[in-house]
PDB file of C-alpha atoms in Angstrom:
ATOM      1  CA  UNK A 207     149.409 153.628 254.386  1.00 63.00           C
ATOM      2  CA  UNK A 208     152.386 156.472 255.581  1.00 86.00           C
ATOM      3  CA  UNK A 209     152.321 159.961 256.749  1.00 94.00           C
ATOM      4  CA  UNK A 210     152.865 162.509 253.993  1.00 96.00           C
ATOM      5  CA  UNK A 211     154.662 165.694 254.252  1.00 97.00           C
ATOM      6  CA  UNK A 212     156.094 167.864 252.755  1.00 96.00           C
ATOM      7  CA  UNK A 213     158.946 169.152 253.347  1.00 96.00           C
ATOM      8  CA  UNK A 214     159.633 172.792 252.582  1.00 93.00           C
ATOM      9  CA  UNK A 215     163.420 174.484 252.527  1.00 91.00           C
ATOM     10  CA  UNK A 216     165.877 176.106 250.583  1.00 88.00           C
ATOM     11  CA  UNK A 217     168.706 174.213 251.214  1.00 89.00           C
ATOM     12  CA  UNK A 218     169.268 171.430 248.852  1.00 92.00           C
ATOM     13  CA  UNK A 219     171.378 169.496 252.156  1.00 92.00           C
ATOM     14  CA  UNK A 220     168.460 170.171 254.400  1.00 91.00           C
ATOM     15  CA  UNK A 221     166.624 169.243 251.928  1.00 94.00           C
ATOM     16  CA  UNK A 222     168.023 164.916 251.652  1.00 95.00           C
ATOM     17  CA  UNK A 223     168.510 165.274 255.618  1.00 93.00           C
ATOM     18  CA  UNK A 224     164.664 165.351 256.069  1.00 95.00           C
ATOM     19  CA  UNK A 225     165.106 162.393 253.262  1.00 96.00           C
ATOM     20  CA  UNK A 226     166.921 160.747 253.783  1.00 95.00           C
ATOM     21  CA  UNK A 227     165.630 161.094 258.329  1.00 94.00           C
ATOM     22  CA  UNK A 228     162.129 161.078 257.611  1.00 95.00           C
ATOM     23  CA  UNK A 229     161.695 157.881 254.617  1.00 95.00           C
ATOM     24  CA  UNK A 230     163.925 156.107 257.192  1.00 93.00           C
ATOM     25  CA  UNK A 231     161.137 155.896 260.016  1.00 92.00           C
ATOM     26  CA  UNK A 232     158.830 155.083 256.863  1.00 92.00           C
ATOM     27  CA  UNK A 233     157.177 158.362 256.413  1.00 95.00           C
ATOM     28  CA  UNK A 234     156.578 159.319 252.693  1.00 96.00           C
ATOM     29  CA  UNK A 235     158.917 162.671 251.741  1.00 97.00           C
ATOM     30  CA  UNK A 236     158.121 165.500 249.336  1.00 95.00           C
ATOM     31  CA  UNK A 237     160.836 168.285 249.421  1.00 94.00           C
ATOM     32  CA  UNK A 238     160.446 172.798 247.436  1.00 91.00           C
ATOM     33  CA  UNK A 239     163.557 174.624 247.785  1.00 88.00           C
ATOM     34  CA  UNK A 240     161.094 176.686 247.103  1.00 85.00           C
ATOM     35  CA  UNK A 241     157.815 178.356 249.252  1.00 81.00           C
ATOM     36  CA  UNK A 242     154.359 177.892 247.050  1.00 80.00           C
ATOM     37  CA  UNK A 243     153.338 180.533 245.561  1.00 79.00           C
ATOM     38  CA  UNK A 244     149.975 179.147 245.710  1.00 84.00           C
ATOM     39  CA  UNK A 245     148.318 176.883 248.740  1.00 89.00           C
ATOM     40  CA  UNK A 246     146.269 174.695 246.311  1.00 92.00           C
ATOM     41  CA  UNK A 247     150.247 173.731 245.255  1.00 91.00           C
ATOM     42  CA  UNK A 248     149.829 172.382 248.598  1.00 92.00           C
ATOM     43  CA  UNK A 249     146.471 171.421 249.164  1.00 93.00           C
ATOM     44  CA  UNK A 250     146.566 168.864 245.821  1.00 93.00           C
ATOM     45  CA  UNK A 251     149.893 166.540 247.248  1.00 94.00           C
ATOM     46  CA  UNK A 252     147.018 166.505 250.557  1.00 95.00           C
ATOM     47  CA  UNK A 253     150.333 166.265 253.302  1.00 96.00           C
ATOM     48  CA  UNK A 254     150.162 165.069 256.968  1.00 96.00           C
ATOM     49  CA  UNK A 255     152.850 167.577 257.892  1.00 97.00           C
ATOM     50  CA  UNK A 256     154.382 170.711 256.462  1.00 96.00           C
ATOM     51  CA  UNK A 257     158.372 171.388 257.789  1.00 96.00           C
ATOM     52  CA  UNK A 258     159.284 174.346 256.747  1.00 93.00           C
ATOM     53  CA  UNK A 259     161.872 177.112 257.173  1.00 91.00           C
ATOM     54  CA  UNK A 260     161.065 180.443 257.852  1.00 84.00           C
ATOM     55  CA  UNK A 261     163.001 182.271 256.017  1.00 81.00           C
ATOM     56  CA  UNK A 262     163.834 181.025 252.232  1.00 78.00           C
ATOM     57  CA  UNK A 263     166.435 182.766 250.412  1.00 68.00           C
ATOM     58  CA  UNK A 264     167.000 186.088 252.224  1.00 67.00           C
ATOM     59  CA  UNK A 265     162.685 186.254 253.337  1.00 72.00           C
ATOM     60  CA  UNK A 266     160.812 185.450 255.447  1.00 76.00           C
ATOM     61  CA  UNK A 267     158.709 183.468 252.704  1.00 84.00           C
ATOM     62  CA  UNK A 268     157.481 180.292 255.217  1.00 84.00           C
ATOM     63  CA  UNK A 269     156.406 182.839 257.617  1.00 85.00           C
ATOM     64  CA  UNK A 270     153.856 184.605 254.445  1.00 87.00           C
ATOM     65  CA  UNK A 271     153.324 180.549 253.309  1.00 90.00           C
ATOM     66  CA  UNK A 272     152.587 179.684 257.386  1.00 90.00           C
ATOM     67  CA  UNK A 273     150.151 182.402 257.580  1.00 90.00           C
ATOM     68  CA  UNK A 274     148.461 181.338 254.266  1.00 92.00           C
ATOM     69  CA  UNK A 275     148.214 177.235 254.742  1.00 94.00           C
ATOM     70  CA  UNK A 276     146.447 178.109 258.392  1.00 92.00           C
ATOM     71  CA  UNK A 277     143.858 181.358 256.053  1.00 93.00           C
ATOM     72  CA  UNK A 278     143.075 178.368 253.818  1.00 94.00           C
ATOM     73  CA  UNK A 279     140.201 176.411 254.856  1.00 95.00           C
ATOM     74  CA  UNK A 280     141.521 173.101 253.030  1.00 95.00           C
ATOM     75  CA  UNK A 281     144.867 173.344 254.439  1.00 94.00           C
ATOM     76  CA  UNK A 282     144.134 174.718 257.380  1.00 93.00           C
ATOM     77  CA  UNK A 283     144.178 171.794 259.836  1.00 94.00           C
ATOM     78  CA  UNK A 284     148.032 170.556 258.656  1.00 95.00           C
ATOM     79  CA  UNK A 285     150.029 170.297 261.327  1.00 96.00           C
ATOM     80  CA  UNK A 286     153.582 172.773 260.512  1.00 95.00           C
ATOM     81  CA  UNK A 287     156.514 172.811 261.882  1.00 95.00           C
ATOM     82  CA  UNK A 288     159.219 175.109 262.205  1.00 91.00           C
ATOM     83  CA  UNK A 289     162.388 174.360 261.160  1.00 90.00           C
ATOM     84  CA  UNK A 290     164.930 177.580 261.466  1.00 87.00           C
ATOM     85  CA  UNK A 291     168.127 179.151 262.160  1.00 85.00           C
ATOM     86  CA  UNK A 292     165.549 182.784 262.886  1.00 81.00           C
ATOM     87  CA  UNK A 293     166.893 182.709 266.326  1.00 81.00           C
ATOM     88  CA  UNK A 294     165.613 186.581 267.764  1.00 79.00           C
ATOM     89  CA  UNK A 295     163.150 186.469 264.860  1.00 78.00           C
ATOM     90  CA  UNK A 296     160.634 183.021 266.168  1.00 81.00           C
ATOM     91  CA  UNK A 297     161.218 184.303 269.481  1.00 81.00           C
ATOM     92  CA  UNK A 298     159.231 187.111 269.092  1.00 80.00           C
ATOM     93  CA  UNK A 299     156.267 185.399 267.499  1.00 82.00           C
ATOM     94  CA  UNK A 300     156.685 182.585 269.663  1.00 82.00           C
ATOM     95  CA  UNK A 301     153.442 182.691 271.914  1.00 82.00           C
ATOM     96  CA  UNK A 302     151.438 183.490 268.239  1.00 82.00           C
ATOM     97  CA  UNK A 303     153.407 180.145 267.167  1.00 87.00           C
ATOM     98  CA  UNK A 304     151.919 178.716 270.967  1.00 84.00           C
ATOM     99  CA  UNK A 305     148.421 179.167 269.984  1.00 84.00           C
ATOM    100  CA  UNK A 306     148.022 177.564 267.101  1.00 83.00           C
ATOM    101  CA  UNK A 307     149.553 174.564 267.656  1.00 87.00           C
ATOM    102  CA  UNK A 308     152.819 174.814 265.638  1.00 90.00           C
ATOM    103  CA  UNK A 309     156.557 173.738 267.148  1.00 91.00           C
ATOM    104  CA  UNK A 310     159.439 175.502 266.674  1.00 90.00           C
ATOM    105  CA  UNK A 311     162.932 173.202 266.179  1.00 90.00           C
ATOM    106  CA  UNK A 312     166.078 174.954 266.072  1.00 88.00           C
ATOM    107  CA  UNK A 313     168.673 174.681 264.021  1.00 87.00           C
ATOM    108  CA  UNK A 314     171.173 172.572 264.092  1.00 86.00           C
ATOM    109  CA  UNK A 315     169.355 170.651 265.714  1.00 86.00           C
ATOM    110  CA  UNK A 316     169.524 167.320 267.085  1.00 89.00           C
ATOM    111  CA  UNK A 317     167.863 164.208 265.462  1.00 90.00           C
ATOM    112  CA  UNK A 318     165.955 163.361 268.308  1.00 92.00           C
ATOM    113  CA  UNK A 319     164.300 166.806 268.459  1.00 93.00           C
ATOM    114  CA  UNK A 320     162.895 166.792 265.277  1.00 93.00           C
ATOM    115  CA  UNK A 321     161.829 163.489 265.786  1.00 93.00           C
ATOM    116  CA  UNK A 322     159.421 164.281 268.713  1.00 93.00           C
ATOM    117  CA  UNK A 323     158.338 167.305 267.097  1.00 93.00           C
ATOM    118  CA  UNK A 324     157.093 165.384 264.408  1.00 94.00           C
ATOM    119  CA  UNK A 325     155.627 162.074 266.529  1.00 92.00           C
ATOM    120  CA  UNK A 326     154.241 164.593 268.301  1.00 91.00           C
ATOM    121  CA  UNK A 327     151.727 166.363 265.660  1.00 91.00           C
ATOM    122  CA  UNK A 328     151.136 163.662 263.443  1.00 88.00           C
ATOM    123  CA  UNK A 329     151.028 159.288 264.511  1.00 67.00           C
ATOM    124  CA  UNK A 330     153.694 156.952 264.597  1.00 61.00           C
ATOM    125  CA  UNK A 331     153.857 155.185 261.457  1.00 55.00           C
ATOM    126  CA  UNK A 332     154.430 151.750 263.180  1.00 56.00           C
ATOM    127  CA  UNK A 333     151.772 152.518 265.252  1.00 52.00           C
ATOM    128  CA  UNK A 334     149.060 153.433 262.221  1.00 46.00           C
ATOM    129  CA  UNK A 335     150.537 150.550 260.135  1.00 43.00           C
ATOM    130  CA  UNK A 336     148.784 147.998 262.242  1.00 39.00           C
ATOM    131  CA  UNK A 337     145.609 149.893 263.752  1.00 38.00           C
ATOM    132  CA  UNK A 338     144.416 149.130 259.703  1.00 37.00           C
ATOM    133  CA  UNK A 339     145.572 145.971 259.972  1.00 36.00           C
ATOM    134  CA  UNK A 340     143.117 145.329 262.881  1.00 34.00           C
TER     135      UNK A 340
END
């Protein structure tokens, strides 16, 4: 059973890139162009990982959603990766993100960089599958 990754980004081309890249790596990918107002909506998707853009539209809705996910008990332990071009805003909060164990990948990103971040918080899908066979 492959890990389920939810990618939230307001750019359809970024979502398409993530879908193509991550499905090619063996992950199940769900995407959204907007943040989910209710964290219960995320909980229902049962993600193993959420990749979240800091800025959705012109607002920092991703930051708010990240905080909601961390405060809501059922999603508190779901790993989050912040993938954003908002360099200055994130740099101001880097120590907070490090304390919470939230990796940051800056756009434009290198494919190896995003995969490294994903593998740092999720088991390799091949290893996961082979461990289930034993």
